Short mmCIF file of C-alpha atoms in Angstrom, two decimals:
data_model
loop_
_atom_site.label_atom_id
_atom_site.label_comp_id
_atom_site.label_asym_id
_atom_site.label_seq_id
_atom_site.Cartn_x
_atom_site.Cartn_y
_atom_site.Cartn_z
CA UNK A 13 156.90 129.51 109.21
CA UNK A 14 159.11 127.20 107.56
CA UNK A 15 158.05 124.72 105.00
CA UNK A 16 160.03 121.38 105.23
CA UNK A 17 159.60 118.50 102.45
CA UNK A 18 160.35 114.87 103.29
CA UNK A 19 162.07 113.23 100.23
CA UNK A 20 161.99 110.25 101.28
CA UNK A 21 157.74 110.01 101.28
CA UNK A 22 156.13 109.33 98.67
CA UNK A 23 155.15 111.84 96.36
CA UNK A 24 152.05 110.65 95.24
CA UNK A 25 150.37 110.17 98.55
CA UNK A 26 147.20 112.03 98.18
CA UNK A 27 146.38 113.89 102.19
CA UNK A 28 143.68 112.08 104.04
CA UNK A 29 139.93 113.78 103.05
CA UNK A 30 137.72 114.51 105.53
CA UNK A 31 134.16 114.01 104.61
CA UNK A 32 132.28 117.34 105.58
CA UNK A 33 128.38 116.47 105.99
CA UNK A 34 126.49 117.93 104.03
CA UNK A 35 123.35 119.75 105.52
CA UNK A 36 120.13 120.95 103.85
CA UNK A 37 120.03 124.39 102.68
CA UNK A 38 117.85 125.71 104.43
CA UNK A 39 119.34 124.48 107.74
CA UNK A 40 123.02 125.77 107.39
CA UNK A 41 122.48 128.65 105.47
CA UNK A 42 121.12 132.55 106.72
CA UNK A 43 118.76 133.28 103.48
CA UNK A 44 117.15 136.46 103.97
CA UNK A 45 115.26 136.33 100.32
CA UNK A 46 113.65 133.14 101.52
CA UNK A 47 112.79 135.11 105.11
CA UNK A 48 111.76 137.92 102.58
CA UNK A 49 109.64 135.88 100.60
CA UNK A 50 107.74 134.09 103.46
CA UNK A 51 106.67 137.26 104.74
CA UNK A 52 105.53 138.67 101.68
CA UNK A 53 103.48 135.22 101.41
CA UNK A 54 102.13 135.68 104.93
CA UNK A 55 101.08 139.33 103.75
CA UNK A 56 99.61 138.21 100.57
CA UNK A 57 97.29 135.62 102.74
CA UNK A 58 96.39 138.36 105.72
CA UNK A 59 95.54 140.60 103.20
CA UNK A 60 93.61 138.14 101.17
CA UNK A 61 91.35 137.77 104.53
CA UNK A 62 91.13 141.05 104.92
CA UNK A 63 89.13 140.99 101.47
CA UNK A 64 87.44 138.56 102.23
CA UNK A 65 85.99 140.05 105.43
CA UNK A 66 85.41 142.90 103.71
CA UNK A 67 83.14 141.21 101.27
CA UNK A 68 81.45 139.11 103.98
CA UNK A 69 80.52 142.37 105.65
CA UNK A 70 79.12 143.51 102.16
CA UNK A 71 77.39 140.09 101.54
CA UNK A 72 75.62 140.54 104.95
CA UNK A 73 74.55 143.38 104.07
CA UNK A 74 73.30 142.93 100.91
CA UNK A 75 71.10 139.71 102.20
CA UNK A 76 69.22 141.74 105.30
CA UNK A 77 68.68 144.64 103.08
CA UNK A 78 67.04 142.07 100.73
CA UNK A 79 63.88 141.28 102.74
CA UNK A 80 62.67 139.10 105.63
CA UNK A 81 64.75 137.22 107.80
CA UNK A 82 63.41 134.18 109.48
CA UNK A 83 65.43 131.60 111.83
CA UNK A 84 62.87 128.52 111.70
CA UNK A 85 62.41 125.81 109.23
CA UNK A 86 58.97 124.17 107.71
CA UNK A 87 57.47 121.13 107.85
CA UNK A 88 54.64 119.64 106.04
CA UNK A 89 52.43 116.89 106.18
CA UNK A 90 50.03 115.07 103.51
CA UNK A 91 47.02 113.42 104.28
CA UNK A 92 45.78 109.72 103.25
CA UNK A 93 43.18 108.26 102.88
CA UNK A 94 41.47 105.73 104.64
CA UNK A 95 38.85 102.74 103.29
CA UNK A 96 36.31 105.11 104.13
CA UNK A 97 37.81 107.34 102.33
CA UNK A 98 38.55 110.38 105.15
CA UNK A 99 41.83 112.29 104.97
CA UNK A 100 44.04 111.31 107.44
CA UNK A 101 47.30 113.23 108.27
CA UNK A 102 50.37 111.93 108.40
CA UNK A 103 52.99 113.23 110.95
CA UNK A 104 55.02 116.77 110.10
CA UNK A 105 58.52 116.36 107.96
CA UNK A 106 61.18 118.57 107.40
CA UNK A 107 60.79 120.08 104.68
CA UNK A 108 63.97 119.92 102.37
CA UNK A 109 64.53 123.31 100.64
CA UNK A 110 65.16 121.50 97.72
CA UNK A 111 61.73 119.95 97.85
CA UNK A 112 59.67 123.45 97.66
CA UNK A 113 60.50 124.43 94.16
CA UNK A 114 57.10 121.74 94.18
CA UNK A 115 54.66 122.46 96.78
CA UNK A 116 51.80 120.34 96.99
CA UNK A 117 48.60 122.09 97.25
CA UNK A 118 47.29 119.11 99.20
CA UNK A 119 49.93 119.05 101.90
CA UNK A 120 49.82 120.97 105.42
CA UNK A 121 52.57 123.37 105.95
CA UNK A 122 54.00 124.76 109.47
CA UNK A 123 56.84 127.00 110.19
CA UNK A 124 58.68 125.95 113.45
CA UNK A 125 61.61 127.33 115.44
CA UNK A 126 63.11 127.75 118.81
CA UNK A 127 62.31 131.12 121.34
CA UNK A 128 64.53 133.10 123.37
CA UNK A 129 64.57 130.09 125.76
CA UNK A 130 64.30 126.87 123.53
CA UNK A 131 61.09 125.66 123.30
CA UNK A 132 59.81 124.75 120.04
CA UNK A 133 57.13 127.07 118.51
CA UNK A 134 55.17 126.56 115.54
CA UNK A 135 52.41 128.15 113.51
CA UNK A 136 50.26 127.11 110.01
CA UNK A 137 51.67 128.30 107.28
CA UNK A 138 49.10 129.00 103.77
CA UNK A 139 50.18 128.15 100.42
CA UNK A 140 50.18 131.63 99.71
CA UNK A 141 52.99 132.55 102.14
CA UNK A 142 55.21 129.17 101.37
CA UNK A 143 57.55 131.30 98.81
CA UNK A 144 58.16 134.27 100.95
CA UNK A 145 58.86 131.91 104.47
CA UNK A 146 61.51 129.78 102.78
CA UNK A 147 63.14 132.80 101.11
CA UNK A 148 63.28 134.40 104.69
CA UNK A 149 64.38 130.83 105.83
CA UNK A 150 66.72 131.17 102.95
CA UNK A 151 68.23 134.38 103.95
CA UNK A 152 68.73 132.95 107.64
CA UNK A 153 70.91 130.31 106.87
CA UNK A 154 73.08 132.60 104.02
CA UNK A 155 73.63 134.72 107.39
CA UNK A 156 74.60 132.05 109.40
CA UNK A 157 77.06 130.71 106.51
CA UNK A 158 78.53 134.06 106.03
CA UNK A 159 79.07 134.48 110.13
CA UNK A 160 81.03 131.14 110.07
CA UNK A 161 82.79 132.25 107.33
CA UNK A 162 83.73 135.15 109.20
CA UNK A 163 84.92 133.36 112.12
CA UNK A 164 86.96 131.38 110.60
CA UNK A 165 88.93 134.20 108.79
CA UNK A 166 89.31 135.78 112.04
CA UNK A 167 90.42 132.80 113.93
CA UNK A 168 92.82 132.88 111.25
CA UNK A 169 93.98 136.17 111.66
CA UNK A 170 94.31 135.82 115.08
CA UNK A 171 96.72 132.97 114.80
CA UNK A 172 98.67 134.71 112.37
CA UNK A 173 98.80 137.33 114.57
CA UNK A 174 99.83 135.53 117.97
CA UNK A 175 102.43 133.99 115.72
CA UNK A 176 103.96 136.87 114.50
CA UNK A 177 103.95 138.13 118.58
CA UNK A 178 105.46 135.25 119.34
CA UNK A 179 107.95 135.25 116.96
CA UNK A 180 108.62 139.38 117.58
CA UNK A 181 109.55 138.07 121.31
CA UNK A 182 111.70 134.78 120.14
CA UNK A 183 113.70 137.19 117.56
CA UNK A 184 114.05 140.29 120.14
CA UNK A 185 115.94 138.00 122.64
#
């Protein structure tokens, strides 16, 4: 290949640039440490729910070993007083669990819930049995918090998972 000058053209004529555009780095460029460290993140997080299952299981345990487990609520009532002075009693409330750290000694209690097919069910409830019903109430609820807990970390999981499947396919082809 022969090189031929021009003399004649001027010899500080810069060559025409082309303007290469620039893309973003993560576009252009193969980075297998940034491949590397998204996996190890996506392991860190599985592995986090795995814990965390792990402990939910222990959790569950921990509140059905811990007594009486009751899937109801309570309700109470007071009475007034009329101008001839007889008790009359109001309808049944909800009782908010916040509420029974004072239980009034003049109020009504009932525990209610739902049977096997949905119909409401109810029964009187002393004052003497108020503590242990709304720590089994208690318990209940802690159960069904920890269960949707649960779920969610294994819908989770399972999205991870079909992901990862997913991706396995897209990457094999």
């Amino acid at each position: 290949m022969s090189l031929f000058l021009d003399r004649n053209s001027d010899s500080n004529a810069k060559p025409a640039t082309i303007e290469i555009p620039r893309f973003g780095h993560l576009r252009q460029d193969a980075n297998p440490i940034l491949a590397a460290h998204m996996l190890q993140e996506m392991y860190k997080l599985v592995t986090g729910w795995q814990q965390e299952l792990v402990q939910i299981d222990r959790d569950r345990i921990e509140v059905v070993a811990s007594g009486t487990i009751l899937a109801g609520w309570l309700e109470s009532r007071t009475f007034q007083r009329n101008s001839a002075g007889e008790a009359i009693p109001t309808p049944y409330v909800t009782v908010d669990p916040i509420d029974l750290a004072i239980v009034d000694p003049q109020a009504g209690y009932r525990l209610c819930g739902l049977d096997e097919y949905g119909q409401l069910w109810t029964r009187s409830c002393s004052m003497t049995e108020i503590l242990n019903v709304s720590q089994a109430i208690a318990r209940y609820q802690q159960l069904k918090d920890l269960d949707a807990r649960k779920q969610q970390v294994e819908r989770h999981i399972r999205q991870v998972l079909e992901d990862l499947v997913l991706l396995r396919i897209k990457i094999e082809d």
